[in-house]
């Protein structure tokens, strides 16, 4: 009789435990927080979606906005759970219809994000989501686009915050409710 040796799955009680760190990616000195391992695990992914939704339970939300690109994965799942529409904010030139644009600063240079000009109606209550909050530049640009269309931001939700880079403070200074699932030290 042959016995199979069974290795139990590692216990992963926290969302942070599902996120791997890749050293020196995409550049030397960067500690890349890779959420694809979280997305690939059904329990971890559900845990993240549930925890991102929890602070906004019972609040009326009309749309979920996801920031390019991993915010699309999260935003679609959250919009599905809430039975509301999903709206992507994309890099310049990626949306096919008439758009509005917002420039923002990167560590080295500038970038532009866009939103369809009819994606948010005045007075709609919007939840903004993304995987990572670093400097807050992309989120700030997205919030400005939503507000230009008359949307009201209910809050923002991220899986990872890198507090040393100041994104949370930037968004809170704008009056945003910022919810994060975990923090990592270092860039």
C-alpha positions as a printed Julia matrix, in Angstrom:
187×3 Matrix{Float64}:
   0.0    0.0     0.0
   1.37   3.38   -1.0
   0.96   6.31    1.33
   0.75   9.81   -0.07
   2.43  12.48    1.94
   0.07  15.43    2.25
   1.48  18.89    2.86
  -1.07  21.19    4.47
  -1.63  24.57    2.88
   0.13  27.34    4.78
  -2.18  29.21    7.11
  -2.91  32.62    5.61
  -5.11  34.52    8.03
  -4.4   38.0     6.65
  -4.55  39.59    3.18
  -0.92  40.66    3.59
   0.13  37.01    3.78
  -1.05  36.45    0.18
   1.08  39.26   -1.28
   4.58  38.46   -2.44
   7.46  40.9    -2.64
   9.7   40.93   -5.69
  13.04  42.62   -5.04
  14.48  45.07   -7.59
  11.41  45.13   -9.85
  10.83  47.04  -12.05
  14.06  48.84  -11.08
  16.91  48.27   -8.68
  16.0   49.31   -5.14
  12.25  48.79   -5.6
  10.39  46.26   -3.46
   7.45  45.39   -5.75
   4.34  44.31   -3.83
   2.77  41.75   -6.15
  -0.96  41.31   -5.57
  -1.36  38.8    -8.42
  -0.69  36.02   -5.89
  -3.6   37.37   -3.84
  -5.84  37.5    -6.94
  -4.9   33.91   -7.85
  -6.05  32.48   -4.53
  -9.86  32.22   -4.3
  -9.95  32.62   -0.5
  -7.48  35.48   -0.5
  -9.25  37.28   -3.33
 -12.64  36.96   -1.66
 -11.15  38.12    1.65
  -9.71  41.22   -0.05
 -12.97  42.11   -1.82
 -15.01  41.59    1.35
 -12.6   43.69    3.44
 -12.52  46.48    0.85
 -16.32  46.62    0.89
 -16.83  46.38    4.65
 -16.25  50.06    5.63
 -18.81  51.16    3.05
 -21.55  48.68    3.96
 -24.94  50.35    4.03
 -23.77  53.47    2.22
 -25.46  54.26   -1.07
 -22.96  53.78   -3.9
 -23.87  54.29   -7.57
 -20.57  53.47   -9.29
 -17.23  51.89   -8.55
 -14.24  53.45  -10.29
 -11.1   51.36  -10.79
  -7.72  52.93  -11.49
  -5.59  51.39  -14.22
  -4.84  48.53  -14.25
  -5.2   46.26  -11.22
  -7.95  48.54   -9.98
 -10.03  47.14  -12.86
  -9.88  43.64  -11.37
 -10.85  44.87   -7.91
 -13.38  47.41   -9.15
 -15.21  44.89  -11.31
 -15.52  42.42   -8.44
 -16.64  45.11   -5.98
 -19.17  46.58   -8.45
 -20.56  43.07   -8.97
 -20.95  42.57   -5.21
 -22.75  45.93   -4.92
 -24.81  45.44   -8.1
 -23.66  48.81   -9.44
 -21.82  49.98  -12.53
 -18.06  49.88  -12.99
 -16.08  52.74  -14.57
 -12.4   52.53  -15.57
  -9.97  55.42  -15.34
  -7.31  54.7   -17.94
  -4.01  55.96  -19.22
  -4.22  58.56  -21.97
  -5.34  57.22  -25.33
  -6.87  53.94  -24.1
 -10.57  54.91  -23.96
 -12.47  54.99  -27.29
 -15.06  57.71  -26.61
 -14.92  61.39  -25.71
 -12.85  61.81  -22.56
 -11.69  64.33  -20.0
  -8.04  64.25  -18.9
  -6.04  64.97  -15.78
  -2.27  65.32  -15.59
  -0.38  64.16  -12.52
   3.21  63.91  -11.37
   5.21  60.73  -11.24
   8.49  60.25   -9.37
  10.26  61.09  -12.64
   8.04  63.07  -15.0
   4.31  63.31  -15.57
   1.45  61.15  -16.8
  -2.18  61.63  -17.85
  -5.29  59.61  -16.99
  -8.66  59.85  -18.69
 -12.31  59.17  -18.0
 -15.22  59.04  -20.46
 -17.05  62.36  -20.2
 -20.39  60.59  -19.7
 -19.23  57.88  -17.26
 -20.3   59.68  -14.07
 -23.48  61.71  -13.72
 -23.73  64.72  -11.38
 -24.61  63.57   -7.85
 -23.61  59.94   -8.35
 -21.88  58.47   -5.31
 -18.57  56.85   -6.26
 -16.17  54.45   -4.57
 -12.6   54.63   -5.95
 -10.46  51.47   -5.75
  -6.95  50.35   -6.64
  -4.44  47.8    -5.47
  -1.71  50.11   -4.19
  -1.48  53.56   -2.63
   2.03  55.0    -2.98
   2.37  58.74   -3.63
  -1.35  59.11   -4.28
  -0.83  60.84   -7.63
  -2.98  58.5    -9.72
  -5.77  58.42   -7.13
  -5.71  62.21   -6.79
  -5.96  62.6   -10.57
  -8.85  60.11  -10.71
 -10.7   61.88   -7.92
 -10.32  65.2    -9.71
 -11.8   63.7   -12.89
 -14.8   62.28  -11.01
 -15.4   65.57   -9.23
 -15.2   67.5   -12.52
 -18.14  65.4   -13.75
 -20.08  66.14  -10.54
 -19.54  62.79   -8.85
 -19.38  62.59   -5.06
 -16.6   60.42   -3.65
 -17.92  58.06   -0.95
 -14.42  56.85   -0.2
 -11.28  55.18   -1.5
 -10.13  51.62   -0.9
  -6.72  50.05   -1.52
  -5.18  46.7    -0.7
  -1.68  48.03    0.04
  -0.47  51.35    1.45
   3.18  52.41    1.35
   2.96  55.02    4.13
   6.5   56.37    3.66
   5.47  57.71    0.23
   2.66  59.88    1.66
  -0.28  58.96   -0.56
  -2.71  58.44    2.28
  -1.88  61.82    3.8
  -2.34  63.46    0.39
  -5.8   61.93   -0.1
  -6.89  62.66    3.47
  -5.8   66.29    2.99
  -8.27  66.34    0.06
 -11.0   65.26    2.49
 -11.09  61.64    1.32
 -12.0   58.65    3.45
  -9.08  56.26    2.85
  -9.37  52.56    3.65
  -6.39  50.2     3.27
  -6.11  46.5     4.06
  -2.39  46.41    4.87
   0.82  48.43    4.89
   4.36  47.66    3.8
   7.39  49.66    4.87
   9.81  50.84    2.19
   9.27  51.61   -1.46
